[in-house]
Structure formats: C-alpha cells, structure tokens
CSV table of C-alpha atoms in Angstrom, one decimal:
chain,number,residue,atom,x,y,z
A,1,MET,CA,136.5,63.6,70.1
A,2,GLU,CA,133.0,65.4,68.9
A,3,ALA,CA,130.2,63.0,68.2
A,4,LEU,CA,129.8,62.9,64.3
A,5,ILE,CA,126.0,62.5,64.6
A,6,LEU,CA,123.3,64.1,66.7
A,7,GLU,CA,121.1,62.1,69.2
A,8,PRO,CA,117.9,61.2,67.2
A,9,SER,CA,115.4,63.3,68.4
A,10,LEU,CA,111.8,65.6,67.9
A,11,TYR,CA,113.8,68.7,69.7
A,12,THR,CA,114.9,70.4,66.9
A,13,VAL,CA,114.1,73.9,67.6
A,14,LYS,CA,116.1,75.8,70.2
A,15,ALA,CA,114.6,79.4,70.1
A,16,ILE,CA,112.4,81.6,67.5
A,17,LEU,CA,113.2,85.5,67.7
A,18,ILE,CA,112.0,88.6,66.1
A,19,LEU,CA,113.5,91.7,66.7
A,20,ASP,CA,113.3,95.2,65.1
A,21,ASN,CA,115.8,97.2,63.3
A,22,ASP,CA,117.3,98.4,66.4
A,23,GLY,CA,117.9,94.4,67.1
A,24,ASP,CA,115.2,95.1,70.3
A,25,ARG,CA,113.0,92.1,71.2
A,26,LEU,CA,109.6,92.1,69.3
A,27,PHE,CA,108.8,88.3,70.5
A,28,ALA,CA,111.4,85.5,72.0
A,29,LYS,CA,110.7,82.2,72.6
A,30,TYR,CA,113.6,79.7,74.3
A,31,TYR,CA,112.7,76.1,74.0
A,32,ASP,CA,115.6,75.1,76.3
A,33,ASP,CA,118.7,76.4,79.0
A,34,THR,CA,121.4,77.1,76.5
A,35,TYR,CA,120.5,80.7,77.8
A,36,PRO,CA,118.9,80.3,81.2
A,37,THR,CA,118.6,84.2,81.9
A,38,VAL,CA,117.1,86.8,80.3
A,39,LYS,CA,120.4,88.6,80.5
A,40,GLU,CA,121.8,85.8,78.7
A,41,GLN,CA,118.9,85.6,76.4
A,42,LYS,CA,119.5,89.4,75.2
A,43,ALA,CA,123.0,89.4,75.1
A,44,PHE,CA,122.7,86.2,72.3
A,45,GLU,CA,120.0,88.2,70.7
A,46,LYS,CA,122.4,91.6,70.5
A,47,ASN,CA,125.1,89.1,69.4
A,48,ILE,CA,123.1,87.7,66.8
A,49,PHE,CA,121.8,90.9,65.8
A,50,SER,CA,124.8,92.5,65.2
A,51,LYS,CA,126.5,90.3,62.8
A,52,THR,CA,123.2,89.4,60.6
A,53,HIS,CA,121.5,92.5,60.5
A,54,ARG,CA,123.3,94.3,57.4
A,55,THR,CA,124.0,90.9,55.6
A,56,ASP,CA,121.0,88.9,53.2
A,57,SER,CA,122.4,85.9,53.8
A,58,GLU,CA,120.2,83.5,55.5
A,59,ILE,CA,122.2,81.0,57.3
A,60,ALA,CA,124.8,81.4,59.9
A,61,LEU,CA,127.0,79.5,62.5
A,62,LEU,CA,127.3,81.7,65.6
A,63,GLU,CA,128.2,81.1,69.1
A,64,GLY,CA,127.9,77.0,68.3
A,65,LEU,CA,124.4,77.3,66.8
A,66,THR,CA,122.5,77.4,63.5
A,67,VAL,CA,121.0,80.5,62.8
A,68,VAL,CA,118.4,80.3,59.8
A,69,TYR,CA,117.2,83.9,59.5
A,70,LYS,CA,115.5,86.4,57.0
A,71,SER,CA,114.5,90.4,57.2
A,72,SER,CA,111.9,92.3,56.2
A,73,ILE,CA,111.3,95.8,56.1
A,74,ASP,CA,112.0,96.7,59.4
A,75,LEU,CA,111.8,93.0,61.1
A,76,TYR,CA,114.5,89.9,61.9
A,77,PHE,CA,113.1,86.8,62.1
A,78,TYR,CA,115.4,84.0,63.3
A,79,VAL,CA,115.0,80.2,64.2
A,80,ILE,CA,118.0,78.9,66.3
A,81,GLY,CA,119.1,75.1,66.6
A,82,SER,CA,122.1,73.1,67.2
A,83,SER,CA,125.1,73.0,64.8
A,84,TYR,CA,124.3,69.6,64.1
A,85,GLU,CA,121.0,70.2,63.0
A,86,ASN,CA,119.3,69.6,59.2
A,87,GLU,CA,119.0,73.0,58.3
A,88,LEU,CA,116.5,72.5,56.3
A,89,MET,CA,114.4,71.4,58.9
A,90,LEU,CA,115.1,74.9,60.6
A,91,MET,CA,114.4,76.5,57.1
A,92,ALA,CA,111.2,75.1,57.3
A,93,VAL,CA,110.1,76.8,60.2
A,94,LEU,CA,111.3,79.9,59.2
A,95,ASN,CA,109.8,79.8,56.1
A,96,CYS,CA,106.4,78.4,57.5
A,97,LEU,CA,106.4,81.3,60.4
A,98,PHE,CA,107.1,84.2,57.7
A,99,ASP,CA,104.7,82.8,55.2
A,100,SER,CA,101.8,82.3,58.1
A,101,LEU,CA,102.6,86.1,59.4
A,102,SER,CA,102.5,87.6,55.7
A,103,GLN,CA,98.9,86.1,54.9
A,104,MET,CA,97.7,86.9,58.3
A,105,LEU,CA,98.9,90.5,58.1
A,106,ARG,CA,97.7,90.8,54.6
A,107,LYS,CA,100.1,92.8,53.7
A,108,ASN,CA,103.8,93.6,54.0
A,109,VAL,CA,105.4,92.0,57.2
A,110,GLU,CA,106.5,95.2,59.1
A,111,LYS,CA,106.8,95.7,62.5
A,112,ARG,CA,103.6,98.2,63.1
A,113,GLY,CA,101.4,95.2,61.4
A,114,LEU,CA,102.7,93.0,63.9
A,115,LEU,CA,102.4,95.0,66.7
A,116,GLU,CA,98.8,94.8,66.0
A,117,ASN,CA,98.2,91.6,65.7
A,118,MET,CA,100.5,90.3,68.4
A,119,GLU,CA,97.6,87.5,69.5
A,120,GLY,CA,98.1,86.1,66.2
A,121,LEU,CA,101.7,86.0,66.3
A,122,PHE,CA,101.9,84.1,69.5
A,123,LEU,CA,98.8,81.7,68.4
A,124,ALA,CA,100.7,81.0,65.3
A,125,VAL,CA,104.0,80.0,66.8
A,126,ASP,CA,102.4,77.6,69.3
A,127,GLU,CA,100.7,75.8,66.5
A,128,ILE,CA,104.6,75.7,64.5
A,129,VAL,CA,106.4,75.0,67.8
A,130,ASP,CA,105.5,73.4,70.5
A,131,GLY,CA,108.2,72.8,73.3
A,132,GLY,CA,111.1,72.7,70.6
A,133,VAL,CA,109.0,70.2,68.6
A,134,ILE,CA,108.0,71.2,65.1
A,135,LEU,CA,104.3,70.5,65.1
A,136,GLU,CA,103.3,72.0,61.7
A,137,SER,CA,105.5,73.3,58.9
A,138,ASP,CA,102.4,73.9,56.3
A,139,PRO,CA,101.4,77.7,56.7
A,140,GLN,CA,98.1,77.3,55.4
A,141,GLN,CA,97.1,74.4,58.4
A,142,VAL,CA,98.7,77.3,60.9
A,143,LEU,CA,96.6,79.9,59.3
A,144,HIS,CA,93.5,77.7,59.2
A,145,ARG,CA,94.2,77.2,63.1
A,146,VAL,CA,95.1,80.8,64.3
A,147,ALA,CA,92.3,82.3,62.0
A,148,VAL,CA,89.3,80.4,63.5
A,149,ARG,CA,90.3,81.2,67.2
A,150,VAL,CA,91.1,84.8,66.2
A,151,ASN,CA,87.8,85.4,64.4
A,152,GLU,CA,85.9,83.6,67.5
A,153,ILE,CA,87.8,86.1,70.3
A,154,PHE,CA,87.2,89.0,68.9
A,155,CYS,CA,83.7,88.9,66.4
A,156,MET,CA,81.7,87.5,69.1
A,157,PRO,CA,79.0,90.2,69.8
A,158,PRO,CA,79.9,92.2,72.8
B,1,MET,CA,112.7,102.2,81.9
B,2,LEU,CA,110.0,103.9,80.5
B,3,LYS,CA,112.1,107.2,79.9
B,4,LYS,CA,114.3,105.1,77.9
B,5,PHE,CA,111.1,103.8,75.7
B,6,ASP,CA,109.9,107.8,75.5
B,7,LYS,CA,113.2,108.2,74.0
B,8,LYS,CA,113.2,105.9,71.5
B,9,ASP,CA,109.7,106.6,70.2
B,10,GLU,CA,110.8,110.1,69.5
B,11,GLU,CA,113.6,108.7,67.5
B,12,SER,CA,111.8,106.5,65.5
B,13,GLY,CA,109.1,109.0,64.8
B,14,GLY,CA,105.7,107.1,63.5
B,15,GLY,CA,106.9,103.5,64.3
B,16,SER,CA,104.4,103.5,67.3
B,17,ASN,CA,104.5,100.5,69.5
B,18,PRO,CA,101.2,100.0,70.9
B,19,PHE,CA,102.7,98.1,73.8
B,20,GLN,CA,105.8,100.3,74.3
B,21,HIS,CA,104.7,101.7,77.5
B,22,LEU,CA,103.3,99.1,79.1
B,23,GLU,CA,103.8,98.7,82.9
B,24,LYS,CA,103.5,95.6,84.5
B,25,SER,CA,101.5,96.9,87.4
B,26,ALA,CA,99.2,98.5,85.1
B,27,VAL,CA,98.3,95.5,83.2
B,28,LEU,CA,97.6,93.6,86.2
B,29,GLN,CA,95.6,96.1,87.4
B,30,GLU,CA,93.5,96.0,84.0
B,31,ALA,CA,93.2,92.2,84.2
B,32,ARG,CA,90.7,92.8,87.0
B,33,VAL,CA,87.7,93.3,84.4
B,34,PHE,CA,88.3,89.6,84.1
B,35,ASN,CA,85.9,89.4,86.7
B,36,GLU,CA,83.1,91.2,85.6
B,37,THR,CA,79.9,90.1,84.4
B,38,PRO,CA,79.0,90.3,81.3
B,39,ILE,CA,82.5,89.2,80.1
B,40,ASN,CA,83.8,91.7,77.1
B,41,PRO,CA,85.9,88.9,75.3
B,42,ARG,CA,87.8,91.9,72.9
B,43,LYS,CA,88.9,93.4,75.7
B,44,CYS,CA,89.7,90.4,78.1
B,45,ALA,CA,91.8,89.0,74.8
B,46,HIS,CA,93.7,92.4,74.5
B,47,ILE,CA,94.5,92.3,77.9
B,48,LEU,CA,95.9,88.5,77.6
B,49,THR,CA,98.1,89.6,74.8
B,50,LYS,CA,99.7,92.5,77.0
B,51,ILE,CA,100.7,90.0,79.5
B,52,LEU,CA,101.8,87.5,77.3
B,53,TYR,CA,103.5,90.7,75.9
B,54,LEU,CA,105.1,91.5,79.3
B,55,ILE,CA,106.2,87.9,79.8
B,56,ASN,CA,107.9,87.6,76.3
B,57,GLN,CA,109.9,90.5,76.9
B,58,GLY,CA,111.1,89.3,80.1
B,59,GLU,CA,109.2,90.5,82.6
B,60,HIS,CA,109.0,88.5,85.8
B,61,LEU,CA,106.1,87.8,87.3
B,62,GLY,CA,105.9,87.3,90.9
B,63,VAL,CA,104.4,83.7,92.7
B,64,MET,CA,101.7,86.2,93.9
B,65,GLU,CA,101.3,88.1,90.8
B,66,ALA,CA,101.1,85.1,88.8
B,67,THR,CA,98.7,83.0,90.9
B,68,GLU,CA,96.2,86.3,91.3
B,69,SER,CA,96.5,86.7,87.1
B,70,PHE,CA,95.7,82.6,86.8
B,71,PHE,CA,92.8,83.0,89.1
B,72,ALA,CA,91.3,85.5,87.3
B,73,MET,CA,91.7,84.4,83.8
B,74,THR,CA,89.7,81.1,85.0
B,75,LYS,CA,87.2,83.1,85.5
B,76,LEU,CA,87.0,83.7,82.0
B,77,PHE,CA,85.8,80.0,81.6
B,78,GLN,CA,82.7,81.3,83.5
B,79,SER,CA,83.0,79.5,86.2
B,80,ASN,CA,81.3,80.0,89.6
B,81,ASP,CA,83.3,76.9,90.9
B,82,CYS,CA,85.8,77.6,94.0
B,83,ILE,CA,88.4,75.3,93.1
B,84,TYR,CA,89.9,76.4,89.9
B,85,ILE,CA,92.4,74.2,88.9
B,86,VAL,CA,90.0,71.2,89.1
B,87,TYR,CA,87.6,73.8,86.7
B,88,THR,CA,90.3,74.5,84.4
B,89,PHE,CA,91.1,70.8,84.0
B,90,TYR,CA,87.5,70.4,83.3
B,91,SER,CA,87.0,72.8,81.1
B,92,LEU,CA,90.0,71.7,79.3
B,93,THR,CA,88.8,68.5,78.9
B,94,LYS,CA,85.6,69.3,77.7
B,95,ASP,CA,87.3,71.5,75.0
B,96,MET,CA,89.8,68.4,74.2
B,97,THR,CA,86.7,66.4,73.8
B,98,GLY,CA,84.1,68.8,72.3
B,99,LYS,CA,82.6,68.9,68.8
B,100,ASP,CA,84.8,72.2,67.6
B,101,ASP,CA,88.3,70.3,66.1
B,102,ASN,CA,90.0,73.5,66.3
B,103,TYR,CA,89.7,73.7,70.0
B,104,ARG,CA,90.8,70.1,70.7
B,105,GLY,CA,94.5,70.4,69.7
B,106,PRO,CA,95.3,73.2,71.9
B,107,ALA,CA,93.3,72.1,75.0
B,108,VAL,CA,95.2,68.6,74.4
B,109,ARG,CA,98.4,70.6,74.6
B,110,ALA,CA,97.5,73.0,77.5
B,111,LEU,CA,96.2,70.0,79.7
B,112,CYS,CA,99.2,68.2,79.2
B,113,LYS,CA,101.4,71.3,80.4
B,114,ILE,CA,99.3,71.6,83.9
B,115,THR,CA,99.5,67.5,83.8
B,116,ASP,CA,103.0,67.9,83.7
B,117,VAL,CA,103.2,70.1,86.8
B,118,LEU,CA,101.0,68.0,88.5
B,119,LEU,CA,103.1,64.9,88.0
B,120,ALA,CA,106.2,66.5,88.8
B,121,ASP,CA,104.3,67.7,92.2
B,122,VAL,CA,103.2,64.3,92.8
B,123,LEU,CA,106.7,62.5,92.2
B,124,LEU,CA,108.4,65.1,94.1
B,125,ARG,CA,106.1,64.7,97.3
B,126,PRO,CA,104.2,61.3,97.3
B,127,PHE,CA,104.3,60.6,100.9
B,128,GLN,CA,103.7,63.8,102.3
B,129,PRO,CA,100.5,63.1,104.8
B,130,ALA,CA,99.4,67.2,104.3
B,131,SER,CA,99.0,66.7,100.7
B,132,HIS,CA,97.2,63.3,101.0
B,133,ALA,CA,93.9,64.9,99.7
B,134,LEU,CA,95.7,66.4,96.7
B,135,SER,CA,97.4,63.4,96.0
B,136,SER,CA,94.1,61.4,95.5
B,137,LEU,CA,92.9,64.3,93.5
B,138,GLN,CA,95.7,63.8,91.0
B,139,THR,CA,95.3,60.4,91.0
B,140,THR,CA,92.1,60.4,89.8
B,141,MET,CA,92.9,63.1,87.4
B,142,LEU,CA,95.9,61.1,85.9
B,143,GLN,CA,93.4,58.6,85.1
B,144,SER,CA,91.3,60.0,83.5
B,145,ILE,CA,93.8,62.1,81.6
B,146,GLU,CA,95.1,58.9,80.2
B,147,ARG,CA,92.2,57.5,79.1
B,148,TYR,CA,91.7,61.4,77.2
B,149,MET,CA,95.1,60.9,75.8
B,150,LYS,CA,94.8,57.7,74.2
B,151,GLN,CA,91.7,58.4,72.5
B,152,ALA,CA,93.3,62.1,71.7
B,153,ILE,CA,96.5,60.3,69.9
B,154,VAL,CA,94.4,58.0,67.7
B,155,ASP,CA,92.3,60.6,66.9
B,156,LYS,CA,91.1,61.0,62.8
B,157,VAL,CA,91.8,65.1,63.2
B,158,PRO,CA,95.7,65.2,62.6
B,159,SER,CA,96.1,68.6,64.7
B,160,VAL,CA,94.4,66.9,67.8
B,161,SER,CA,96.5,63.4,67.1
B,162,SER,CA,99.9,65.6,66.6
B,163,SER,CA,99.2,67.5,69.6
B,164,ALA,CA,98.5,64.4,71.8
B,165,LEU,CA,102.2,63.1,70.6
B,166,VAL,CA,103.8,65.8,71.1
B,167,SER,CA,102.5,66.4,74.7
B,168,SER,CA,102.8,62.9,75.3
B,169,LEU,CA,106.8,63.2,74.6
B,170,HIS,CA,106.9,66.0,77.1
B,171,LEU,CA,105.3,63.6,79.6
B,172,LEU,CA,108.1,61.2,79.1
B,173,LYS,CA,110.3,63.5,81.3
B,174,THR,CA,108.4,63.2,84.1
B,175,SER,CA,106.4,60.1,83.5
B,176,PHE,CA,107.9,58.1,81.5
B,177,ASP,CA,106.3,55.1,83.0
B,178,ILE,CA,102.8,56.3,82.3
B,179,VAL,CA,103.4,57.0,78.7
B,180,LYS,CA,105.0,53.7,77.5
B,181,ARG,CA,101.7,52.4,78.1
B,182,TRP,CA,100.6,54.3,75.0
B,183,VAL,CA,102.6,52.5,72.9
B,184,ASN,CA,100.0,50.8,70.7
B,185,GLU,CA,98.6,53.9,70.2
B,186,ALA,CA,101.2,55.7,68.9
B,187,GLN,CA,101.9,52.7,66.5
B,188,GLU,CA,98.5,53.1,65.1
B,189,ALA,CA,99.0,56.7,64.6
B,190,ALA,CA,102.5,55.9,62.9
B,191,SER,CA,100.7,54.6,60.2
B,192,SER,CA,98.7,57.8,59.5
B,193,ASP,CA,98.5,59.4,56.2
B,194,ASN,CA,99.4,62.7,57.4
B,195,ILE,CA,103.1,63.7,57.6
B,196,MET,CA,103.5,65.4,60.6
B,197,VAL,CA,101.3,62.9,62.7
B,198,GLN,CA,103.7,60.1,61.3
B,199,TYR,CA,106.6,62.2,62.5
B,200,HIS,CA,105.4,62.7,65.5
B,201,ALA,CA,104.8,59.2,66.1
B,202,LEU,CA,107.8,57.8,65.2
B,203,GLY,CA,109.5,60.4,67.2
B,204,LEU,CA,107.5,59.3,70.1
B,205,LEU,CA,108.3,55.9,69.7
B,206,TYR,CA,111.7,56.0,68.7
B,207,HIS,CA,112.3,58.1,72.4
B,208,ILE,CA,110.2,55.3,74.4
B,209,ARG,CA,112.6,52.5,72.8
B,210,LYS,CA,115.9,54.1,72.8
B,211,ASN,CA,117.3,52.0,75.5
B,212,ASP,CA,115.9,48.8,73.4
B,213,ARG,CA,117.8,48.1,70.4
B,214,LEU,CA,116.0,45.2,69.6
B,215,ALA,CA,113.0,47.2,69.1
B,216,VAL,CA,114.3,49.9,67.6
B,217,ASN,CA,115.9,47.8,64.9
B,218,LYS,CA,112.3,46.1,64.5
B,219,MET,CA,111.1,49.6,64.1
B,220,LEU,CA,113.9,50.6,61.3
B,221,ASN,CA,113.1,47.2,59.1
B,222,LYS,CA,109.4,47.8,59.6
B,223,PHE,CA,109.4,51.5,58.1
B,224,THR,CA,112.1,50.6,55.5
B,225,ARG,CA,110.0,48.2,53.9
B,226,HIS,CA,107.0,49.9,54.1
B,227,GLY,CA,108.5,53.4,53.3
B,228,LEU,CA,107.5,56.6,54.7
B,229,LYS,CA,105.6,59.5,53.8
B,230,SER,CA,107.0,62.4,55.9
B,231,PRO,CA,110.3,63.5,55.1
B,232,PHE,CA,110.7,64.5,58.7
B,233,ALA,CA,110.3,61.4,59.8
B,234,TYR,CA,112.8,60.0,57.4
B,235,CYS,CA,115.3,62.3,58.3
B,236,MET,CA,114.5,60.8,62.0
B,237,MET,CA,114.6,57.5,60.8
B,238,ILE,CA,118.0,58.2,58.8
B,239,ARG,CA,119.4,59.3,62.3
B,240,VAL,CA,118.4,56.5,63.9
B,241,ALA,CA,119.7,54.4,61.9
B,242,SER,CA,123.3,55.8,61.3
B,243,LYS,CA,123.5,55.8,65.4
B,244,LEU,CA,122.9,52.1,65.4
B,245,LEU,CA,125.5,51.8,62.5
B,246,GLU,CA,127.9,53.5,64.3
B,247,GLU,CA,127.4,52.1,67.4
B,248,GLU,CA,127.4,48.2,65.9
B,249,ALA,CA,130.4,49.0,63.4
B,250,GLY,CA,132.1,51.6,65.1
B,251,GLY,CA,131.8,54.0,62.1
B,252,PHE,CA,130.1,54.3,58.6
B,253,ALA,CA,133.2,54.7,56.4
B,254,GLU,CA,131.9,52.4,53.8
B,255,LEU,CA,128.9,54.6,53.3
B,256,LEU,CA,131.1,57.1,52.0
B,257,ASP,CA,131.8,55.4,48.6
B,258,ILE,CA,128.3,55.8,47.6
B,259,GLY,CA,128.5,57.8,44.5
B,260,LEU,CA,125.0,59.4,44.9
B,261,VAL,CA,126.0,61.3,48.2
B,262,TRP,CA,128.9,63.0,46.8
B,263,PHE,CA,126.8,64.1,43.8
B,264,VAL,CA,124.0,65.4,46.0
B,265,LEU,CA,126.7,67.3,48.1
B,266,GLN,CA,128.0,68.6,45.0
B,267,LEU,CA,124.8,69.8,43.7
B,268,PHE,CA,124.1,71.7,46.8
B,269,CYS,CA,127.6,73.2,46.8
B,270,SER,CA,126.6,75.0,44.0
B,271,SER,CA,123.1,75.9,44.7
B,272,PRO,CA,121.6,79.5,44.9
B,273,LYS,CA,120.5,78.7,48.3
B,274,ALA,CA,122.3,79.6,51.2
B,275,ALA,CA,121.1,77.1,53.1
B,276,LEU,CA,121.8,74.1,50.9
B,277,ARG,CA,125.3,75.3,50.5
B,278,TYR,CA,126.0,75.7,54.2
B,279,ALA,CA,124.3,72.2,54.6
B,280,ALA,CA,126.8,70.8,52.2
B,281,VAL,CA,129.8,72.2,53.1
B,282,ARG,CA,129.2,71.4,57.0
B,283,THR,CA,128.5,68.0,55.6
B,284,LEU,CA,131.8,67.7,54.2
B,285,ASN,CA,133.5,69.4,57.3
B,286,LYS,CA,132.3,66.6,59.2
B,287,VAL,CA,133.3,64.1,57.3
B,288,ALA,CA,136.6,65.2,56.8
B,289,MET,CA,137.4,64.9,60.6
B,290,LYS,CA,137.6,61.5,60.4
B,291,HIS,CA,138.0,60.8,56.6
B,292,PRO,CA,140.0,63.7,55.0
B,293,SER,CA,140.6,61.6,52.0
B,294,ALA,CA,137.2,60.9,51.6
B,295,VAL,CA,136.4,64.6,51.1
B,296,THR,CA,139.3,65.1,48.2
B,297,ALA,CA,137.1,64.7,45.4
B,298,CYS,CA,134.9,67.6,46.3
B,299,ASN,CA,137.7,69.7,46.9
B,300,LEU,CA,137.0,72.0,43.6
B,301,ASP,CA,133.6,72.6,45.0
B,302,LEU,CA,134.9,73.8,48.0
B,303,GLU,CA,137.5,76.1,46.8
B,304,ASN,CA,134.6,77.9,45.0
B,305,LEU,CA,132.9,78.1,48.3
B,306,VAL,CA,136.0,79.9,50.0
B,307,THR,CA,134.9,83.3,48.6
B,308,ASP,CA,131.2,82.7,49.3
B,309,SER,CA,129.2,86.1,50.6
B,310,ASN,CA,127.9,84.1,53.6
B,311,ARG,CA,131.1,84.1,56.3
B,312,SER,CA,129.8,81.1,57.9
B,313,ILE,CA,129.8,79.2,54.4
B,314,ALA,CA,133.4,80.7,53.9
B,315,THR,CA,134.6,80.1,57.0
B,316,LEU,CA,133.6,76.1,56.9
B,317,ALA,CA,135.1,75.5,53.4
B,318,ILE,CA,138.4,76.8,54.6
B,319,THR,CA,138.6,74.7,57.4
B,320,THR,CA,137.5,71.7,55.6
B,321,LEU,CA,140.0,72.5,52.9
B,322,LEU,CA,142.3,72.6,55.6
B,323,LYS,CA,142.3,69.4,56.6
B,324,THR,CA,141.6,67.8,52.8
B,325,GLY,CA,143.6,70.3,50.6
B,326,SER,CA,147.3,69.9,49.1
B,327,GLU,CA,149.9,71.9,47.7
B,328,SER,CA,148.5,71.9,44.1
B,329,SER,CA,145.5,73.8,45.5
B,330,ILE,CA,147.1,76.5,47.2
B,331,ASP,CA,147.7,78.7,43.7
B,332,ARG,CA,143.6,78.4,43.0
C-alpha cells in the first residue's frame, strides 16, 4: 500500500526547467536522481512540453510527478516536485522565479531578454533553491541579492 | 550539432541566441584570459556565463577540462598562491566573514559544497598513508569550517543564517556526527523572526532528530505552544505531526471528522486557481483510498471537477469518484 503522507523533509523541489517554444532547453536544473542522465532528462522535458504547451492550466500530474508551470510569450517555466508534495509550495517557487525574472528584465519575460541576462538567471535560481530546498520565496529578496552581485561584476571599471 | 543549430536559426528568423553557436573547446580556450592581468571583470564574467550555459545544456566536461578551468577560475581571486584549493577555501572564508552581507550567504553555500567533497574524501580513504598530508590539512580546514558555520547559523543577516542552515542539511549526508554538534545554534535560529530562517532551522532540527521520537515530540509540543511565523514551517510541522500520529495510532481516521477540513477542501474545489483545485482533489483522492465513505460528503464538488479544463484535475476527480460514487451519481 502506498504511503499516505510524504516523509517530512526540507527537500521539496526535484527540478526547475525553462524551455523555449520549440521545447528546447534554455535552463534546467535537476536536484535529485529521478532522471540521472542527460538523455533521460531531455526525454522528460520533451514529454512535459508536448503535454503542456497548448494548455493554459497551471498544474499537471505527469510521470508520477507534480508539475506546476506557466508560460510567457515564447518561454515555458516549470517547477517539478513529488506527487506528494504541497502544490502551493511549488507554486511559491514558480511565482518567485517568474516575478524575479520579470523585474530583472524590466519588460516582458521572453527568450531574447532572458538570453541576454543568463548570469542573472543562474544567480536568481541559486538564491531561490539550494539543492532542492526552497531557500527564498520572496522575489524582492532574490532581486536584491542578485542585483548587487551583477552590478558589481558588470559596472566595475575595466 | 552545429549544423542543426544553424538550421533552426534560419527558421526562427529574428530570435537569435547569443549562446547558440558555442563550442566547448572554443569556450575553454577563451577561459585562458582568466590568467591575464589586469583582469577584465566584464569579459571574464561573460565567459563564466558561457561555461555555465554549456554545462546547463548537458555538455560534459572531462576531468582534465574541468580541472583546468577550475584552476583558471581560481586565478580570478587574484591569487599568486600555488595551493589553489586552500586558497579558494580561504577566499571563501574571507567572503563569508567579510563586511559585505551580499557575498556572505553565497560564500557559505560554496564553501559547504567544497567541504562536502573534502569530507566524502576523508571518509572514503581515512587511513591511506599517501593521503596523510592531505587529511591533516582537511582536519584543520574542518575545524575552522565548524567554527565559521556555528557563527553563520546564528548570524543576524537572514540570507547568511538560511544559507548556513540549508548547507548544514546537505552536509548531514556525509557527516552527520559533525553537524549534530550544531543543534544549539539551530535551536537559536528556530526562534528567528525571519520566516525562511525559522523554516530552515526547524527542518534541520527535524532531520537531525528524526530517529529520536522523544525529541521530535518535544519539538512539536514547543512549537504548537508558541506558534510559528512561517507558513512553510507550519507545513513541515504538520507533516511531522501526522507522521507521528500515523506511527502511534496506526492512522488518523479520527481527524477526518473535523468539519473545517472539509470546508476548506470544498472551498479549494471551486477556486479559480487550478493549483488549489488540484490540491483539493489530490487530497480527497488520497483519503478515498483508505476511507471512501468519508469523502462522499464532497461528491458534488468532485462531480463538477470531472469536466475541468485541466486534464490532471479531471482524471483525479474521476478516479476519486470511482472509489466513492454510488449509482445515483451516474446520471449527473
């Protein structure tokens, strides 16, 4: 018999993905061994994309995992957790990532803008999730921590 | 590989991707500018981004390639030192205890990643004579890490404290005995005003104590009495409590009578937010596995969800109804 509850744990997020409108990977971070090889990961991404890119709903049960997602112009954002996970916590991560990016890019969140700010994206994800644990869910905090570092790297005199 | 990218570029027209034509060998070649003085921060940061992008795309760096790039990157710390690992270590501890709060959290996390590798190494081959010099170095580093970590856990800056707590959690896997000595600091952090710090501190405490039922019970009692500020921490503690209940009473059927639970679930069922409807129907589905009769009260709500535009919700609603439904509901 399946367990009714999840073993209490801080490890909440299994993966964060950003795909473009062809379903190709722009960003992917897997936090456990559910999909150990790049091949399996890409197959999973393909499956997820084919099942979600034409719907505007925000949550799905796929391959036994809870997937919360949202799209913007030509981008698809996914946060993935166990099917026993609290959906609202996964939503909090998705919203935090999306809101941080939309404020960071200061305009519509789309592929071109994101590619021009990859370092911001890498830093932001590192502030939101650490090894599968939700580190911060407040976009203002994330933005503050990322912005300071990006500015210091890029505005230093050569 | 390159050809395929070219084709796509033509097809998608304007949507150019500055990282599209990256080739691993070329980027690693570029990374040699890390060795130049003076350093051009902008250029170097851009090359680092390119390397991260490649790794993110699933590109595999060989051991040699990775080592070379790592040593090149450590040069960015402007070091003339020859023992790079140690140097990186000390640069990080310097950042970790420095004045700039925004560097301290990330430095703690990076330091613990390195520590984790070191510890795994010590544990794997503690008695090999060849590595004797290295292990004594590791022991010294560990001692200073322990001092820094204890300070960082109780730091006033939330990002530092959270980073230290979560890093300690990761370290538990390789070095439980070391991390469990930090319980007092974690305990102090658990009464923090910051919701994330409280969540991480409680989580770490639970992970350390989860095999000691008495300690878990005490922890639960304490926080149900004083209350928690963090919704995430509440979520965690509810799970801890229900696990204890299930172990002790062999289930929590008696809780199912609580009217408020059904009220909230019914409210969620008709929410415009798909995530809430999904959460409700998934919960009902789980309960129906064990106590189908308890769920019949929500049958009407479930029937409305059968035609939900979200397929996962509709499917869950149907499977739940199959467990609880009666003939009278077939017509509807």
